Coordinates of C-alpha atoms in Angstrom, one line a residue:
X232 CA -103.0 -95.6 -28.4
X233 CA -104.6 -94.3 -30.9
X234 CA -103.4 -92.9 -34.6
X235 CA -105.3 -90.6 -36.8
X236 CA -104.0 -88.6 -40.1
X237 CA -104.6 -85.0 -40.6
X238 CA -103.4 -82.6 -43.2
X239 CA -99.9 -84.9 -44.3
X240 CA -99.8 -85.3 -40.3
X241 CA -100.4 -87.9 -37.8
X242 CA -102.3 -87.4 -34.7
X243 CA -101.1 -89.8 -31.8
X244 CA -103.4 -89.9 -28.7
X245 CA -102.4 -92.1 -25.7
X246 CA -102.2 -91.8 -21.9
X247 CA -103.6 -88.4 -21.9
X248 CA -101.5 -86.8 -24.2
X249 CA -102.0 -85.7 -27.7
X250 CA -98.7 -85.4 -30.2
X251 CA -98.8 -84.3 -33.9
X252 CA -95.9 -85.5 -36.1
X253 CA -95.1 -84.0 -39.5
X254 CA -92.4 -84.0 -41.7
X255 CA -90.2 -81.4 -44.3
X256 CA -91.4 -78.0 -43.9
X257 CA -89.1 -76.9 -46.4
X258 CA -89.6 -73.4 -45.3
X259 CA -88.6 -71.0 -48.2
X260 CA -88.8 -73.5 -50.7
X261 CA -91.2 -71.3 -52.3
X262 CA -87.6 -69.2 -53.2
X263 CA -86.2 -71.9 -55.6
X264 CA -89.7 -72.5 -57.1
X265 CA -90.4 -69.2 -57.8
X266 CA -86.7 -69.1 -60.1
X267 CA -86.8 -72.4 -61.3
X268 CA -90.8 -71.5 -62.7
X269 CA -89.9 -67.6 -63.7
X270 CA -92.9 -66.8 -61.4
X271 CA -93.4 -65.1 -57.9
X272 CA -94.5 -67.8 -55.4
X273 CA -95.3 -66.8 -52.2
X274 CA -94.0 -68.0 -49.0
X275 CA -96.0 -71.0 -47.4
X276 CA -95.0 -70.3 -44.0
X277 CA -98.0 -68.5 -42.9
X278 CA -100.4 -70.9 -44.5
X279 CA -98.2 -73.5 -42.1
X280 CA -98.2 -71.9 -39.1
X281 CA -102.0 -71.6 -39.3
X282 CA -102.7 -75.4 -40.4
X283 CA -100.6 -77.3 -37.4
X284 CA -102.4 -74.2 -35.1
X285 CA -105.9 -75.4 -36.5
X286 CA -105.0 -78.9 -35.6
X287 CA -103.2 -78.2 -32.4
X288 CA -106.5 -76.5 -31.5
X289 CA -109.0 -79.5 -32.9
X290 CA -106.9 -82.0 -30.7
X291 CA -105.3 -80.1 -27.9
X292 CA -102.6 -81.3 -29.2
X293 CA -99.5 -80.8 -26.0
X294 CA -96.6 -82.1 -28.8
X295 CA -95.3 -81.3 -32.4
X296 CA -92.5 -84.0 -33.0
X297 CA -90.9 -82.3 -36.5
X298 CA -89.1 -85.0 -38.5
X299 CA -86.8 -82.7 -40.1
X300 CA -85.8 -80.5 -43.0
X301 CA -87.8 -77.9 -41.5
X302 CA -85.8 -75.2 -43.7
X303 CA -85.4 -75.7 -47.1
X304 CA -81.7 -74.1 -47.8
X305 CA -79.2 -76.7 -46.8
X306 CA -76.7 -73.4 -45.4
X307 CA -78.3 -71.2 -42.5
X308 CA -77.1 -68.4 -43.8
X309 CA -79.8 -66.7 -46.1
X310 CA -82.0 -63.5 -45.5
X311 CA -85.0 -65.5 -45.6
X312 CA -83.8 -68.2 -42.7
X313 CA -83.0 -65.3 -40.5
X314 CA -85.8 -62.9 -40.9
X315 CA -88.5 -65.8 -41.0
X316 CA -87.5 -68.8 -39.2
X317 CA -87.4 -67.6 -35.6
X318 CA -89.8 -65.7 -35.1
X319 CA -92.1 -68.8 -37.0
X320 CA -90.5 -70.8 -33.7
X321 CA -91.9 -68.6 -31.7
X322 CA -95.4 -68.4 -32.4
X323 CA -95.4 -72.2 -32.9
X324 CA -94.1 -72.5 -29.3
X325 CA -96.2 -69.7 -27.6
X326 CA -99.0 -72.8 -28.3
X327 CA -97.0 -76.4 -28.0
X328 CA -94.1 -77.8 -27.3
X329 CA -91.6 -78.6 -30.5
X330 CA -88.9 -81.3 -30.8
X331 CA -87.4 -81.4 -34.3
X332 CA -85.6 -84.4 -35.5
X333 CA -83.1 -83.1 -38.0
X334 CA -83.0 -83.8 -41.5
X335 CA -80.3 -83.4 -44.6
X336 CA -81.4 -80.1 -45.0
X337 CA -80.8 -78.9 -41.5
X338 CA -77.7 -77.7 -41.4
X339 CA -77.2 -75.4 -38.4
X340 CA -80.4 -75.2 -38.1
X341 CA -80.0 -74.9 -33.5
X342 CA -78.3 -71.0 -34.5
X343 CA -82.3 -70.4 -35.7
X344 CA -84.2 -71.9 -33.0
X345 CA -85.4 -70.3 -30.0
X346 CA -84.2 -71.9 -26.7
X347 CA -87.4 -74.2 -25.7
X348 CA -87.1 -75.6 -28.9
X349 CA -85.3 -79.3 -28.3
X350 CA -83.1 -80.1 -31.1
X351 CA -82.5 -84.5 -30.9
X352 CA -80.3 -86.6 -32.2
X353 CA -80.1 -86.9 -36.2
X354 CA -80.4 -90.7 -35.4
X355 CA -83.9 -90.0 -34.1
X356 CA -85.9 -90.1 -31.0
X357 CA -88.6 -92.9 -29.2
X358 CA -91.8 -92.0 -27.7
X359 CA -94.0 -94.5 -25.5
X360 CA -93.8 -98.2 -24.8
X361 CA -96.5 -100.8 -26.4
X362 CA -96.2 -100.1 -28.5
X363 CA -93.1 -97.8 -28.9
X364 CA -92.6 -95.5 -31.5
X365 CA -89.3 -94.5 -33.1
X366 CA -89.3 -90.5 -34.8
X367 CA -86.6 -90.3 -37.8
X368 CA -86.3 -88.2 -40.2
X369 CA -85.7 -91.0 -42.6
X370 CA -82.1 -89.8 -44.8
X371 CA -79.7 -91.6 -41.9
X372 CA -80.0 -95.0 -40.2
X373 CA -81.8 -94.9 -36.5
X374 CA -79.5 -95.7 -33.3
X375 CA -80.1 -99.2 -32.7
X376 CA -82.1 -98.1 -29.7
X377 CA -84.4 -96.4 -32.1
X378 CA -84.4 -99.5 -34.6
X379 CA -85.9 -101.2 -31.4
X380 CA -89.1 -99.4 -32.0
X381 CA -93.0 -101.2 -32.7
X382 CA -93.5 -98.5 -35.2
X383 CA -90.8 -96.1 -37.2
X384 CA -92.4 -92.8 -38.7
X385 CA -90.1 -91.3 -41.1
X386 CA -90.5 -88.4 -43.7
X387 CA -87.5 -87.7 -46.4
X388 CA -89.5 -89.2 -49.1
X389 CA -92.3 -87.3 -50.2
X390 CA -94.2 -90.4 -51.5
X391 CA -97.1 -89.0 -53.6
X392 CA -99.6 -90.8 -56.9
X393 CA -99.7 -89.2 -60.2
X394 CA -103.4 -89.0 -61.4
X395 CA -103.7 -89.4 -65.3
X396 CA -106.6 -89.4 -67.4
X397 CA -107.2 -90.9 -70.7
X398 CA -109.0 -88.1 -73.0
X399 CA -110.3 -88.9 -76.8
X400 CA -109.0 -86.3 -79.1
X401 CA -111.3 -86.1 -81.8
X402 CA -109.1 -84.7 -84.4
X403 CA -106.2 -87.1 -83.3
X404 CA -108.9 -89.8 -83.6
X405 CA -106.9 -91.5 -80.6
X406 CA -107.1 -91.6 -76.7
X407 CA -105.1 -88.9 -75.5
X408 CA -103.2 -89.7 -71.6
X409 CA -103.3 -86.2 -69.9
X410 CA -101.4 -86.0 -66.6
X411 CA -103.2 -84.8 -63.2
X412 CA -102.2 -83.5 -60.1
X413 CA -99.6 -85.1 -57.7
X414 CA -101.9 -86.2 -54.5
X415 CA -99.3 -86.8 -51.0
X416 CA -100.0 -89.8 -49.7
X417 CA -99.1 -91.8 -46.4
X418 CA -97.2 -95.0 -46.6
X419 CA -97.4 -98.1 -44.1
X420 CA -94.9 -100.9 -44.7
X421 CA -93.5 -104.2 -43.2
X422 CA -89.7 -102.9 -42.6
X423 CA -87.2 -105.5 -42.0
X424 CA -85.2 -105.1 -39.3
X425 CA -82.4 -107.6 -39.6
X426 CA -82.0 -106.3 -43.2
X427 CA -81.1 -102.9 -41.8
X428 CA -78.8 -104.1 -38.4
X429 CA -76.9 -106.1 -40.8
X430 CA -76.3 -103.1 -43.3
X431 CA -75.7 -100.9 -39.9
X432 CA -72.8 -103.8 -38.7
X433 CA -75.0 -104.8 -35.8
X434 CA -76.4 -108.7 -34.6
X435 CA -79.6 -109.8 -36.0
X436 CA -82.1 -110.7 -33.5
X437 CA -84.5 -113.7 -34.1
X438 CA -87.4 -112.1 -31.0
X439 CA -87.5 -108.8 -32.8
X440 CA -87.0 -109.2 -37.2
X441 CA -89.8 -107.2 -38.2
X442 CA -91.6 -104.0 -38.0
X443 CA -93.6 -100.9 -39.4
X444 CA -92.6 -97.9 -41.1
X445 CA -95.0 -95.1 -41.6
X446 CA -93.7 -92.6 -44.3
X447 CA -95.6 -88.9 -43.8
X448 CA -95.5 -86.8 -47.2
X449 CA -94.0 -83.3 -47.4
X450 CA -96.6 -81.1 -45.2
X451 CA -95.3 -77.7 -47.5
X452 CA -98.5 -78.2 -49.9
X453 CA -95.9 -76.7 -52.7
X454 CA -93.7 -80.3 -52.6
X455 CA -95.0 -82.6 -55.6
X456 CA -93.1 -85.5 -54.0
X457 CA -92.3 -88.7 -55.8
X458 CA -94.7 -90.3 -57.7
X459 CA -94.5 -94.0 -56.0
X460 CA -97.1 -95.6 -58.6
X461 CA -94.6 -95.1 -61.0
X462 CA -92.5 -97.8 -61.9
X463 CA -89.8 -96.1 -62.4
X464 CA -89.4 -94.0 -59.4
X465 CA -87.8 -95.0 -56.4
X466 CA -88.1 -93.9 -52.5
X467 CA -84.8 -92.2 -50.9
X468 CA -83.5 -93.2 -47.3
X469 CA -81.2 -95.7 -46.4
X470 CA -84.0 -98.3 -46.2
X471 CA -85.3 -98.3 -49.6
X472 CA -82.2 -98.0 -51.1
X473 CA -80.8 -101.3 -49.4
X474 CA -83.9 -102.8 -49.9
X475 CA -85.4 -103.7 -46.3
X476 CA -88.5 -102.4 -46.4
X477 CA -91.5 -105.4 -48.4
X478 CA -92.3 -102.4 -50.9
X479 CA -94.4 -104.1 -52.8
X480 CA -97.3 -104.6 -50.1
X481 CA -96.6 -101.4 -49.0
X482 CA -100.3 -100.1 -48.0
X483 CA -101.0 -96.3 -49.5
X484 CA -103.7 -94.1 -47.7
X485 CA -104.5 -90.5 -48.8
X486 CA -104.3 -87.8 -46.0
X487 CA -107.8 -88.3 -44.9
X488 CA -107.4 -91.6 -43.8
X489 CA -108.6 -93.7 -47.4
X490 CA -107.4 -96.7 -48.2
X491 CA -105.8 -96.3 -52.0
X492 CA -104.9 -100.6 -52.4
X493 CA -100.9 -101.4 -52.1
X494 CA -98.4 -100.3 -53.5
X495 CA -98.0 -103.2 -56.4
X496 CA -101.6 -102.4 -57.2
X497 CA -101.5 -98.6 -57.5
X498 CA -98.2 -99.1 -60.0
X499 CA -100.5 -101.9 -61.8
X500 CA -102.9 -99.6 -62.6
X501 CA -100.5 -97.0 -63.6
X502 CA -99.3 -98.9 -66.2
X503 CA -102.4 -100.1 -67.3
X504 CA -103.2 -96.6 -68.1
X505 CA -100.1 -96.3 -69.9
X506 CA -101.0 -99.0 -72.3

């Protein structure tokens, strides 16, 4: 098997078959934007549609596993869901096959979907054997079939780095911290898994404590996310909040496949800055 990142996706290759897994669409998010910023934003699904076509080409990819919140409104009742959503479903599937894991913002999201699109279980869906992989959207525990999983791939979070800068400011006669961009990054961490049965009410299991959660960032470019080398932000999702997941060797990659240092380090040199 094989594992590649793409434009805040993964690319999974094995046993002839190419899938594509990304996470929180957030289609018509642009709508909230646009009122919470007083300006007209456009809508992103277009400029969606053709990124996970231009990969789908590149790979011949056969699968796009969607880990949920794939609509932005938590209701499915909006004139935007309606006049939008489908027929987005449509093109998507005229070129691969779609499974969507639903997230929180999913509500009734099946009345939208064209029939060949598989709707799974909130608690999430496996795909493969050695290693197995477990597909959650990442605001719910997994099944304990799921938990079972080699590898968890999750979304919900939206991890991303704040870039500063430290300017001089020549009438200030002091250095000057000006605030960058918000770059989405990919998250790989040591989950543990007896943390999480015993929070879920289930057995631990001494032949199977430990595991690997990949977190995708928000592929709707207009998502900041949450700025994990700040201290004082915190990931959502029942495993961060309960504290099963070793965050602080959590390794951080940028979409193309860099290595950024861990997490610990990345906040280290936050605050450093901050100094």
């Amino acid at each position: 098997m094989e594992i590649a990142m793409d434009d805040r996706a993964l690319i999974i290759q094995r046993d002839n078959q190419t899938s594509a897994v990304a996470a929180d669409l957030h289609l018509g998010f642009h709508i909230e934007l646009s009122e919470t910023k007083k300006v007209t934003i456009p809508s992103q699904i277009e400029n969606i549609l053709q990124r996970v076509l231009k990969f789908q080409e590149k790979y011949q990819v056969n699968t796009l596993y969607l880990l949920g919140d794939v609509k932005h409104s938590i209701l499915v009742d909006n004139e935007y869901n309606w006049q939008n959503i489908p027929d987005f479903m449509e093109k998507l599937t005229d070129k691969i096959e779609v499974k969507i894991i639903p997230g929180n913002h999913d509500g009734n999201l099946e009345a939208l979907l064209p029939r060949n699109v598989e709707l799974v279980d909130v608690r999430g869906m496996k795909i493969g054997h050695k290693p197995s992989i477990g597909l959650i959207h990442g605001h719910a525990w997994p099944s304990e079939e799921i938990l079972e999983s080699d590898i968890l791939i999750m979304g919900h979070s939206h991890p991303s780095i704040k870039r500063i800068k430290r300017v001089i400011s020549t009438k200030a006669e002091r250095d000057i911290l000006r605030y960058g961009e918000s770059i989405p990054v990919i998250l790989k961490s040591k989950i543990k898994k007896n943390c999480i049965r015993e929070r879920m009410g289930l057995d631990s299991k001494t032949d199977d404590e430990n595991g690997t959660l990949i977190v995708l960032p928000a592929f709707n470019r207009l998502i900041s996310g949450i700025s994990i080398n700040r201290t004082d932000n915190r990931l959502g999702g029942p495993f961060f909040e309960n504290d099963c997941v070793d965050i602080k060797s959590t390794q951080v990659y940028s979409c193309n496949e860099i290595y950024l240092g861990t997490l610990l380090e990345l906040q280290s040199r936050f605050s450093e800055m901050l100094k």
